[in-house]
Amino acid sequence: MDREQLADFLRTRREALQPEDVGLPRGQRRRTRGLRREEVAALCGMSADYYGRIEQARGPQPSEQMLAAIARGLHLSLDERDHLFRMAGHGTPRRSLRADHVSPGMMRIVDRLADTPAQVMSVLGETLLQTQPSMALVGDQTGYSGLDRFMVYRWFTDPVARLTYPEPDHPRHSRFFTAGLREGYTALGPDSPAGELVDALLASSEEFAGIWGDHEVGLRRVEIKRMLHPDVGLLELHCQNLLDEEQSQRLLVYTATPGSESYDKLQLLSSLGARRPGT
């Protein structure tokens, strides 16, 4: 672990970020060049004291989990993230299988969607990043572990995952999720998380096995997605997709037609907290 170089690297990257780059107000009395340490610590989900000790070349060796959080908070590129891990004495994370590093450009877009339901999804349907309105709409989907990280797995194994959508729409969603997994399976191969997902679902879900055998691919997304919320009821939302081809990730943005009932409900969701799992 190269403490001095690590500290200097973090300082330069912190000073290069402006408050507006991460969705923070600049304020009238800001004298600090770039972000303050406490602001970066909040973005990384750690205490200001812990982050400060790392940037001052003090404290223990950061874990891989902490380094990943710092990479996200500082909006590092993949090369910068790998450099961070090496300086901290760790091996670099694998890029090819999970592609779970959200690019700085994508993070800047999400930061500017703070009042809109939006989330970044991996190629296999893992939620990597959400805005607060997205958490209010569908719940916090970033805290799962194991195969539960992937929406397609939860859809076929956990009935709670289906509560967000009206029951008549379930067959269409089942086909859509399965077709998406097949595309990921073809791209990544059987010896990948996609292969692990397919094997697990074939063993646990007869519904999935039946749809998987149909070999459907390239299903078109519907123009209007119907969603259920326990507090505001049924919403009819447009779901726009922005593809980051380099990262094989998608940004989903939910909007409603201005003046519609769903538009008013979507505005109301902005005042609600994150939806609890199972509600």
PDB file of C-alpha atoms in Angstrom:
ATOM      1  CA  MET A   1       0.000   0.000   0.000  1.00  0.00           C
ATOM      2  CA  ASP A   2       1.448   3.339  -1.115  1.00  0.00           C
ATOM      3  CA  ARG A   3      -0.131   5.671   1.429  1.00  0.00           C
ATOM      4  CA  GLU A   4       1.406   8.885   0.143  1.00  0.00           C
ATOM      5  CA  GLN A   5       0.503   8.315  -3.495  1.00  0.00           C
ATOM      6  CA  LEU A   6      -2.971   7.112  -2.537  1.00  0.00           C
ATOM      7  CA  ALA A   7      -3.556  10.222  -0.442  1.00  0.00           C
ATOM      8  CA  ASP A   8      -2.290  12.529  -3.196  1.00  0.00           C
ATOM      9  CA  PHE A   9      -4.418  10.778  -5.824  1.00  0.00           C
ATOM     10  CA  LEU A  10      -7.579  11.146  -3.730  1.00  0.00           C
ATOM     11  CA  ARG A  11      -6.842  14.806  -3.035  1.00  0.00           C
ATOM     12  CA  THR A  12      -6.327  15.658  -6.708  1.00  0.00           C
ATOM     13  CA  ARG A  13      -9.496  13.848  -7.763  1.00  0.00           C
ATOM     14  CA  ARG A  14     -11.505  15.516  -4.984  1.00  0.00           C
ATOM     15  CA  GLU A  15     -10.253  18.965  -5.986  1.00  0.00           C
ATOM     16  CA  ALA A  16     -11.057  18.260  -9.648  1.00  0.00           C
ATOM     17  CA  LEU A  17     -14.742  17.634  -8.877  1.00  0.00           C
ATOM     18  CA  GLN A  18     -17.094  20.603  -8.671  1.00  0.00           C
ATOM     19  CA  PRO A  19     -20.278  20.561  -6.530  1.00  0.00           C
ATOM     20  CA  GLU A  20     -22.479  20.741  -9.630  1.00  0.00           C
ATOM     21  CA  ASP A  21     -20.726  17.623 -11.003  1.00  0.00           C
ATOM     22  CA  VAL A  22     -22.283  15.562  -8.210  1.00  0.00           C
ATOM     23  CA  GLY A  23     -25.570  17.387  -7.747  1.00  0.00           C
ATOM     24  CA  LEU A  24     -24.535  19.567  -4.798  1.00  0.00           C
ATOM     25  CA  PRO A  25     -25.213  23.318  -4.444  1.00  0.00           C
ATOM     26  CA  ARG A  26     -22.141  25.518  -4.798  1.00  0.00           C
ATOM     27  CA  GLY A  27     -23.123  28.102  -2.209  1.00  0.00           C
ATOM     28  CA  GLN A  28     -21.899  31.681  -2.009  1.00  0.00           C
ATOM     29  CA  ARG A  29     -19.000  31.302   0.421  1.00  0.00           C
ATOM     30  CA  ARG A  30     -17.226  28.289  -1.047  1.00  0.00           C
ATOM     31  CA  ARG A  31     -13.463  28.787  -0.939  1.00  0.00           C
ATOM     32  CA  THR A  32     -12.377  25.172  -1.201  1.00  0.00           C
ATOM     33  CA  ARG A  33     -11.052  24.138  -4.591  1.00  0.00           C
ATOM     34  CA  GLY A  34     -13.327  21.327  -5.715  1.00  0.00           C
ATOM     35  CA  LEU A  35     -15.272  19.353  -3.112  1.00  0.00           C
ATOM     36  CA  ARG A  36     -14.780  19.343   0.641  1.00  0.00           C
ATOM     37  CA  ARG A  37     -13.660  16.133   2.348  1.00  0.00           C
ATOM     38  CA  GLU A  38     -16.921  15.815   4.230  1.00  0.00           C
ATOM     39  CA  GLU A  39     -18.834  16.123   0.954  1.00  0.00           C
ATOM     40  CA  VAL A  40     -16.829  13.310  -0.628  1.00  0.00           C
ATOM     41  CA  ALA A  41     -17.283  11.193   2.505  1.00  0.00           C
ATOM     42  CA  ALA A  42     -21.055  11.630   2.271  1.00  0.00           C
ATOM     43  CA  LEU A  43     -21.023  10.681  -1.408  1.00  0.00           C
ATOM     44  CA  CYS A  44     -19.019   7.558  -0.533  1.00  0.00           C
ATOM     45  CA  GLY A  45     -21.278   6.591   2.376  1.00  0.00           C
ATOM     46  CA  MET A  46     -18.533   6.746   5.031  1.00  0.00           C
ATOM     47  CA  SER A  47     -17.578   9.001   7.907  1.00  0.00           C
ATOM     48  CA  ALA A  48     -15.656  12.193   7.219  1.00  0.00           C
ATOM     49  CA  ASP A  49     -13.050  11.114   9.788  1.00  0.00           C
ATOM     50  CA  TYR A  50     -12.413   7.792   8.003  1.00  0.00           C
ATOM     51  CA  TYR A  51     -12.084   9.388   4.575  1.00  0.00           C
ATOM     52  CA  GLY A  52      -9.953  12.216   5.976  1.00  0.00           C
ATOM     53  CA  ARG A  53      -7.448   9.785   7.495  1.00  0.00           C
ATOM     54  CA  ILE A  54      -7.011   8.037   4.137  1.00  0.00           C
ATOM     55  CA  GLU A  55      -6.444  11.326   2.324  1.00  0.00           C
ATOM     56  CA  GLN A  56      -3.944  12.336   5.020  1.00  0.00           C
ATOM     57  CA  ALA A  57      -1.988   9.068   4.596  1.00  0.00           C
ATOM     58  CA  ARG A  58      -3.100   7.806   7.997  1.00  0.00           C
ATOM     59  CA  GLY A  59      -5.353   5.025   9.204  1.00  0.00           C
ATOM     60  CA  PRO A  60      -5.733   1.347   8.210  1.00  0.00           C
ATOM     61  CA  GLN A  61      -5.643  -0.122   4.728  1.00  0.00           C
ATOM     62  CA  PRO A  62      -9.048   0.469   3.071  1.00  0.00           C
ATOM     63  CA  SER A  63     -11.010  -2.664   2.236  1.00  0.00           C
ATOM     64  CA  GLU A  64     -12.088  -3.453  -1.310  1.00  0.00           C
ATOM     65  CA  GLN A  65     -15.647  -2.454  -0.369  1.00  0.00           C
ATOM     66  CA  MET A  66     -14.460   0.936   0.863  1.00  0.00           C
ATOM     67  CA  LEU A  67     -12.351   1.481  -2.247  1.00  0.00           C
ATOM     68  CA  ALA A  68     -15.312   0.655  -4.471  1.00  0.00           C
ATOM     69  CA  ALA A  69     -17.402   3.204  -2.561  1.00  0.00           C
ATOM     70  CA  ILE A  70     -14.661   5.837  -2.961  1.00  0.00           C
ATOM     71  CA  ALA A  71     -14.436   5.109  -6.698  1.00  0.00           C
ATOM     72  CA  ARG A  72     -18.183   5.690  -7.048  1.00  0.00           C
ATOM     73  CA  GLY A  73     -18.183   8.791  -4.860  1.00  0.00           C
ATOM     74  CA  LEU A  74     -15.329  10.417  -6.795  1.00  0.00           C
ATOM     75  CA  HIS A  75     -16.811   9.389 -10.176  1.00  0.00           C
ATOM     76  CA  LEU A  76     -13.609   7.595 -11.180  1.00  0.00           C
ATOM     77  CA  SER A  77     -13.183   6.005 -14.583  1.00  0.00           C
ATOM     78  CA  LEU A  78     -12.450   2.280 -14.767  1.00  0.00           C
ATOM     79  CA  ASP A  79      -8.730   2.936 -15.265  1.00  0.00           C
ATOM     80  CA  GLU A  80      -8.700   5.331 -12.310  1.00  0.00           C
ATOM     81  CA  ARG A  81     -10.583   2.803 -10.184  1.00  0.00           C
ATOM     82  CA  ASP A  82      -8.027   0.096 -10.999  1.00  0.00           C
ATOM     83  CA  HIS A  83      -5.195   2.515 -10.181  1.00  0.00           C
ATOM     84  CA  LEU A  84      -6.864   3.271  -6.828  1.00  0.00           C
ATOM     85  CA  PHE A  85      -7.054  -0.432  -5.944  1.00  0.00           C
ATOM     86  CA  ARG A  86      -3.401  -1.041  -6.844  1.00  0.00           C
ATOM     87  CA  MET A  87      -2.155   1.887  -4.747  1.00  0.00           C
ATOM     88  CA  ALA A  88      -4.178   0.571  -1.796  1.00  0.00           C
ATOM     89  CA  GLY A  89      -2.522  -2.840  -2.095  1.00  0.00           C
ATOM     90  CA  HIS A  90      -5.426  -4.770  -3.650  1.00  0.00           C
ATOM     91  CA  GLY A  91      -5.890  -6.584  -6.920  1.00  0.00           C
ATOM     92  CA  THR A  92      -8.027  -4.824  -9.507  1.00  0.00           C
ATOM     93  CA  PRO A  93     -11.714  -5.816  -9.753  1.00  0.00           C
ATOM     94  CA  ARG A  94     -12.719  -7.959 -12.696  1.00  0.00           C
ATOM     95  CA  ARG A  95     -14.367  -5.959 -15.447  1.00  0.00           C
ATOM     96  CA  SER A  96     -15.720  -8.608 -17.763  1.00  0.00           C
ATOM     97  CA  LEU A  97     -18.386 -10.426 -15.744  1.00  0.00           C
ATOM     98  CA  ARG A  98     -20.409  -7.972 -13.656  1.00  0.00           C
ATOM     99  CA  ALA A  99     -19.547  -4.621 -15.277  1.00  0.00           C
ATOM    100  CA  ASP A 100     -20.786  -3.048 -12.031  1.00  0.00           C
ATOM    101  CA  HIS A 101     -18.765   0.165 -12.253  1.00  0.00           C
ATOM    102  CA  VAL A 102     -20.963   3.081 -13.261  1.00  0.00           C
ATOM    103  CA  SER A 103     -19.058   5.443 -15.554  1.00  0.00           C
ATOM    104  CA  PRO A 104     -18.457   9.060 -14.472  1.00  0.00           C
ATOM    105  CA  GLY A 105     -20.555  10.329 -17.377  1.00  0.00           C
ATOM    106  CA  MET A 106     -23.506   8.150 -16.414  1.00  0.00           C
ATOM    107  CA  MET A 107     -23.188   9.200 -12.765  1.00  0.00           C
ATOM    108  CA  ARG A 108     -23.257  12.874 -13.764  1.00  0.00           C
ATOM    109  CA  ILE A 109     -26.479  12.279 -15.697  1.00  0.00           C
ATOM    110  CA  VAL A 110     -28.048  10.527 -12.692  1.00  0.00           C
ATOM    111  CA  ASP A 111     -26.946  13.360 -10.394  1.00  0.00           C
ATOM    112  CA  ARG A 112     -28.951  15.757 -12.564  1.00  0.00           C
ATOM    113  CA  LEU A 113     -32.046  13.570 -12.309  1.00  0.00           C
ATOM    114  CA  ALA A 114     -32.381  13.969  -8.549  1.00  0.00           C
ATOM    115  CA  ASP A 115     -36.103  14.787  -8.816  1.00  0.00           C
ATOM    116  CA  THR A 116     -36.886  11.980 -11.302  1.00  0.00           C
ATOM    117  CA  PRO A 117     -37.248   8.186 -10.877  1.00  0.00           C
ATOM    118  CA  ALA A 118     -34.125   6.849 -12.600  1.00  0.00           C
ATOM    119  CA  GLN A 119     -31.805   3.882 -12.138  1.00  0.00           C
ATOM    120  CA  VAL A 120     -28.731   2.355 -13.770  1.00  0.00           C
ATOM    121  CA  MET A 121     -29.023  -1.344 -14.643  1.00  0.00           C
ATOM    122  CA  SER A 122     -26.345  -3.863 -15.593  1.00  0.00           C
ATOM    123  CA  VAL A 123     -26.628  -6.065 -18.659  1.00  0.00           C
ATOM    124  CA  LEU A 124     -28.176  -8.776 -16.468  1.00  0.00           C
ATOM    125  CA  GLY A 125     -30.664  -6.509 -14.723  1.00  0.00           C
ATOM    126  CA  GLU A 126     -28.807  -5.672 -11.514  1.00  0.00           C
ATOM    127  CA  THR A 127     -29.656  -2.218 -10.163  1.00  0.00           C
ATOM    128  CA  LEU A 128     -26.350  -0.392  -9.662  1.00  0.00           C
ATOM    129  CA  LEU A 129     -27.535   3.125  -8.836  1.00  0.00           C
ATOM    130  CA  GLN A 130     -30.883   4.766  -8.049  1.00  0.00           C
ATOM    131  CA  THR A 131     -32.252   8.233  -7.439  1.00  0.00           C
ATOM    132  CA  GLN A 132     -34.385   8.821  -4.354  1.00  0.00           C
ATOM    133  CA  PRO A 133     -37.622   9.062  -6.414  1.00  0.00           C
ATOM    134  CA  SER A 134     -36.747   5.685  -7.948  1.00  0.00           C
ATOM    135  CA  MET A 135     -36.456   4.196  -4.471  1.00  0.00           C
ATOM    136  CA  ALA A 136     -39.835   5.716  -3.612  1.00  0.00           C
ATOM    137  CA  LEU A 137     -41.351   4.171  -6.740  1.00  0.00           C
ATOM    138  CA  VAL A 138     -39.917   0.629  -6.702  1.00  0.00           C
ATOM    139  CA  GLY A 139     -37.950   0.402  -3.441  1.00  0.00           C
ATOM    140  CA  ASP A 140     -34.206   0.309  -2.813  1.00  0.00           C
ATOM    141  CA  GLN A 141     -32.949  -2.372  -5.186  1.00  0.00           C
ATOM    142  CA  THR A 142     -29.222  -1.909  -4.540  1.00  0.00           C
ATOM    143  CA  GLY A 143     -28.976  -3.776  -1.228  1.00  0.00           C
ATOM    144  CA  TYR A 144     -29.515  -7.354  -2.415  1.00  0.00           C
ATOM    145  CA  SER A 145     -26.802 -10.008  -2.369  1.00  0.00           C
ATOM    146  CA  GLY A 146     -26.166 -13.242  -4.230  1.00  0.00           C
ATOM    147  CA  LEU A 147     -28.485 -14.083  -7.091  1.00  0.00           C
ATOM    148  CA  ASP A 148     -31.142 -11.823  -5.561  1.00  0.00           C
ATOM    149  CA  ARG A 149     -29.176  -8.886  -7.007  1.00  0.00           C
ATOM    150  CA  PHE A 150     -30.752  -9.655 -10.364  1.00  0.00           C
ATOM    151  CA  MET A 151     -34.352  -8.669 -11.063  1.00  0.00           C
ATOM    152  CA  VAL A 152     -34.936 -11.694 -13.303  1.00  0.00           C
ATOM    153  CA  TYR A 153     -34.059 -14.043 -10.439  1.00  0.00           C
ATOM    154  CA  ARG A 154     -36.282 -12.248  -7.938  1.00  0.00           C
ATOM    155  CA  TRP A 155     -39.108 -12.171 -10.479  1.00  0.00           C
ATOM    156  CA  PHE A 156     -39.256 -15.954 -10.781  1.00  0.00           C
ATOM    157  CA  THR A 157     -38.393 -16.889  -7.174  1.00  0.00           C
ATOM    158  CA  ASP A 158     -39.888 -14.186  -4.919  1.00  0.00           C
ATOM    159  CA  PRO A 159     -43.598 -13.277  -5.241  1.00  0.00           C
ATOM    160  CA  VAL A 160     -42.882  -9.908  -3.605  1.00  0.00           C
ATOM    161  CA  ALA A 161     -40.969  -8.846  -6.728  1.00  0.00           C
ATOM    162  CA  ARG A 162     -44.211  -8.948  -8.728  1.00  0.00           C
ATOM    163  CA  LEU A 163     -46.190  -6.609  -6.485  1.00  0.00           C
ATOM    164  CA  THR A 164     -44.909  -3.586  -8.399  1.00  0.00           C
ATOM    165  CA  TYR A 165     -46.832  -4.609 -11.532  1.00  0.00           C
ATOM    166  CA  PRO A 166     -50.534  -5.412 -12.126  1.00  0.00           C
ATOM    167  CA  GLU A 167     -51.155  -9.152 -12.291  1.00  0.00           C
ATOM    168  CA  PRO A 168     -52.500  -9.131 -15.894  1.00  0.00           C
ATOM    169  CA  ASP A 169     -49.103  -7.772 -17.008  1.00  0.00           C
ATOM    170  CA  HIS A 170     -47.073 -10.540 -15.336  1.00  0.00           C
ATOM    171  CA  PRO A 171     -46.891 -12.943 -18.328  1.00  0.00           C
ATOM    172  CA  ARG A 172     -45.494 -10.192 -20.560  1.00  0.00           C
ATOM    173  CA  HIS A 173     -42.883  -9.230 -17.967  1.00  0.00           C
ATOM    174  CA  SER A 174     -41.895 -12.888 -17.547  1.00  0.00           C
ATOM    175  CA  ARG A 175     -41.228 -13.200 -21.283  1.00  0.00           C
ATOM    176  CA  PHE A 176     -39.376  -9.880 -21.381  1.00  0.00           C
ATOM    177  CA  PHE A 177     -37.078 -10.709 -18.447  1.00  0.00           C
ATOM    178  CA  THR A 178     -36.341 -14.154 -19.883  1.00  0.00           C
ATOM    179  CA  ALA A 179     -35.507 -12.769 -23.323  1.00  0.00           C
ATOM    180  CA  GLY A 180     -33.151 -10.241 -21.737  1.00  0.00           C
ATOM    181  CA  LEU A 181     -31.373 -12.967 -19.799  1.00  0.00           C
ATOM    182  CA  ARG A 182     -31.002 -15.047 -22.961  1.00  0.00           C
ATOM    183  CA  GLU A 183     -29.281 -12.148 -24.702  1.00  0.00           C
ATOM    184  CA  GLY A 184     -26.919 -11.770 -21.730  1.00  0.00           C
ATOM    185  CA  TYR A 185     -26.298 -15.529 -21.683  1.00  0.00           C
ATOM    186  CA  THR A 186     -25.400 -15.520 -25.370  1.00  0.00           C
ATOM    187  CA  ALA A 187     -23.039 -12.571 -24.940  1.00  0.00           C
ATOM    188  CA  LEU A 188     -21.300 -13.735 -21.745  1.00  0.00           C
ATOM    189  CA  GLY A 189     -21.414 -17.519 -22.121  1.00  0.00           C
ATOM    190  CA  PRO A 190     -22.398 -20.367 -19.789  1.00  0.00           C
ATOM    191  CA  ASP A 191     -19.378 -19.865 -17.484  1.00  0.00           C
ATOM    192  CA  SER A 192     -20.571 -16.452 -16.323  1.00  0.00           C
ATOM    193  CA  PRO A 193     -23.118 -14.972 -13.895  1.00  0.00           C
ATOM    194  CA  ALA A 194     -25.634 -15.275 -16.736  1.00  0.00           C
ATOM    195  CA  GLY A 195     -25.009 -19.028 -16.884  1.00  0.00           C
ATOM    196  CA  GLU A 196     -25.323 -19.273 -13.117  1.00  0.00           C
ATOM    197  CA  LEU A 197     -28.650 -17.441 -13.279  1.00  0.00           C
ATOM    198  CA  VAL A 198     -30.004 -19.719 -16.006  1.00  0.00           C
ATOM    199  CA  ASP A 199     -28.988 -22.885 -14.150  1.00  0.00           C
ATOM    200  CA  ALA A 200     -30.526 -21.658 -10.893  1.00  0.00           C
ATOM    201  CA  LEU A 201     -33.784 -20.614 -12.531  1.00  0.00           C
ATOM    202  CA  LEU A 202     -34.145 -23.806 -14.558  1.00  0.00           C
ATOM    203  CA  ALA A 203     -33.833 -25.727 -11.294  1.00  0.00           C
ATOM    204  CA  SER A 204     -36.269 -23.575  -9.300  1.00  0.00           C
ATOM    205  CA  SER A 205     -38.933 -22.205 -11.664  1.00  0.00           C
ATOM    206  CA  GLU A 206     -41.127 -24.226 -14.010  1.00  0.00           C
ATOM    207  CA  GLU A 207     -42.472 -20.983 -15.457  1.00  0.00           C
ATOM    208  CA  PHE A 208     -38.973 -19.831 -16.382  1.00  0.00           C
ATOM    209  CA  ALA A 209     -38.063 -23.232 -17.825  1.00  0.00           C
ATOM    210  CA  GLY A 210     -41.097 -23.149 -20.098  1.00  0.00           C
ATOM    211  CA  ILE A 211     -40.395 -19.648 -21.386  1.00  0.00           C
ATOM    212  CA  TRP A 212     -36.661 -20.319 -21.720  1.00  0.00           C
ATOM    213  CA  GLY A 213     -37.461 -23.201 -24.048  1.00  0.00           C
ATOM    214  CA  ASP A 214     -39.223 -20.797 -26.441  1.00  0.00           C
ATOM    215  CA  HIS A 215     -35.910 -19.067 -27.319  1.00  0.00           C
ATOM    216  CA  GLU A 216     -37.470 -15.606 -27.570  1.00  0.00           C
ATOM    217  CA  VAL A 217     -35.073 -12.698 -28.150  1.00  0.00           C
ATOM    218  CA  GLY A 218     -35.366  -9.047 -29.109  1.00  0.00           C
ATOM    219  CA  LEU A 219     -38.729  -8.397 -27.472  1.00  0.00           C
ATOM    220  CA  ARG A 220     -39.748  -4.753 -27.805  1.00  0.00           C
ATOM    221  CA  ARG A 221     -40.436  -2.703 -24.701  1.00  0.00           C
ATOM    222  CA  VAL A 222     -43.984  -1.431 -24.335  1.00  0.00           C
ATOM    223  CA  GLU A 223     -44.475   2.313 -24.717  1.00  0.00           C
ATOM    224  CA  ILE A 224     -46.397   2.622 -21.431  1.00  0.00           C
ATOM    225  CA  LYS A 225     -45.448   0.626 -18.328  1.00  0.00           C
ATOM    226  CA  ARG A 226     -48.125   0.147 -15.665  1.00  0.00           C
ATOM    227  CA  MET A 227     -46.826   0.138 -12.087  1.00  0.00           C
ATOM    228  CA  LEU A 228     -48.474  -0.232  -8.671  1.00  0.00           C
ATOM    229  CA  HIS A 229     -47.524   1.730  -5.576  1.00  0.00           C
ATOM    230  CA  PRO A 230     -48.993   1.016  -2.119  1.00  0.00           C
ATOM    231  CA  ASP A 231     -49.592   4.713  -1.395  1.00  0.00           C
ATOM    232  CA  VAL A 232     -50.593   6.278  -4.720  1.00  0.00           C
ATOM    233  CA  GLY A 233     -52.007   3.268  -6.577  1.00  0.00           C
ATOM    234  CA  LEU A 234     -51.686   2.618 -10.321  1.00  0.00           C
ATOM    235  CA  LEU A 235     -49.324   4.707 -12.440  1.00  0.00           C
ATOM    236  CA  GLU A 236     -48.937   4.657 -16.214  1.00  0.00           C
ATOM    237  CA  LEU A 237     -45.367   5.678 -16.980  1.00  0.00           C
ATOM    238  CA  HIS A 238     -43.098   6.092 -19.971  1.00  0.00           C
ATOM    239  CA  CYS A 239     -39.764   4.295 -19.491  1.00  0.00           C
ATOM    240  CA  GLN A 240     -36.897   5.744 -21.526  1.00  0.00           C
ATOM    241  CA  ASN A 241     -33.648   3.792 -21.886  1.00  0.00           C
ATOM    242  CA  LEU A 242     -30.186   5.283 -22.378  1.00  0.00           C
ATOM    243  CA  LEU A 243     -27.558   2.694 -23.323  1.00  0.00           C
ATOM    244  CA  ASP A 244     -23.903   2.972 -22.276  1.00  0.00           C
ATOM    245  CA  GLU A 245     -22.387   0.591 -24.814  1.00  0.00           C
ATOM    246  CA  GLU A 246     -18.892   0.622 -23.278  1.00  0.00           C
ATOM    247  CA  GLN A 247     -20.192  -0.466 -19.878  1.00  0.00           C
ATOM    248  CA  SER A 248     -23.122  -2.531 -21.223  1.00  0.00           C
ATOM    249  CA  GLN A 249     -25.397  -0.665 -18.829  1.00  0.00           C
ATOM    250  CA  ARG A 250     -28.788   1.030 -19.225  1.00  0.00           C
ATOM    251  CA  LEU A 251     -30.199   4.148 -17.614  1.00  0.00           C
ATOM    252  CA  LEU A 252     -33.947   3.804 -17.031  1.00  0.00           C
ATOM    253  CA  VAL A 253     -35.888   7.056 -16.593  1.00  0.00           C
ATOM    254  CA  TYR A 254     -39.577   7.021 -15.670  1.00  0.00           C
ATOM    255  CA  THR A 255     -41.775   9.937 -16.757  1.00  0.00           C
ATOM    256  CA  ALA A 256     -45.495  10.644 -17.017  1.00  0.00           C
ATOM    257  CA  THR A 257     -47.560  12.725 -19.415  1.00  0.00           C
ATOM    258  CA  PRO A 258     -47.889  16.282 -17.983  1.00  0.00           C
ATOM    259  CA  GLY A 259     -51.383  16.983 -16.704  1.00  0.00           C
ATOM    260  CA  SER A 260     -52.247  13.310 -16.298  1.00  0.00           C
ATOM    261  CA  GLU A 261     -53.225  11.615 -13.051  1.00  0.00           C
ATOM    262  CA  SER A 262     -50.001   9.599 -13.178  1.00  0.00           C
ATOM    263  CA  TYR A 263     -48.006  12.844 -13.482  1.00  0.00           C
ATOM    264  CA  ASP A 264     -49.538  14.163 -10.263  1.00  0.00           C
ATOM    265  CA  LYS A 265     -48.862  10.859  -8.503  1.00  0.00           C
ATOM    266  CA  LEU A 266     -45.252  10.900  -9.657  1.00  0.00           C
ATOM    267  CA  GLN A 267     -44.815  14.386  -8.185  1.00  0.00           C
ATOM    268  CA  LEU A 268     -46.264  13.139  -4.903  1.00  0.00           C
ATOM    269  CA  LEU A 269     -43.731  10.307  -4.776  1.00  0.00           C
ATOM    270  CA  SER A 270     -40.927  12.867  -4.556  1.00  0.00           C
ATOM    271  CA  SER A 271     -42.071  13.641  -0.997  1.00  0.00           C
ATOM    272  CA  LEU A 272     -42.104   9.980   0.066  1.00  0.00           C
ATOM    273  CA  GLY A 273     -39.213   7.947   1.394  1.00  0.00           C
ATOM    274  CA  ALA A 274     -37.818   4.764  -0.096  1.00  0.00           C
ATOM    275  CA  ARG A 275     -40.431   2.062  -0.517  1.00  0.00           C
ATOM    276  CA  ARG A 276     -39.854  -0.867   1.843  1.00  0.00           C
ATOM    277  CA  PRO A 277     -39.332  -4.355   0.341  1.00  0.00           C
ATOM    278  CA  GLY A 278     -42.553  -6.333   0.401  1.00  0.00           C
ATOM    279  CA  THR A 279     -44.870  -3.314   0.355  1.00  0.00           C
TER     280      THR A 279
END
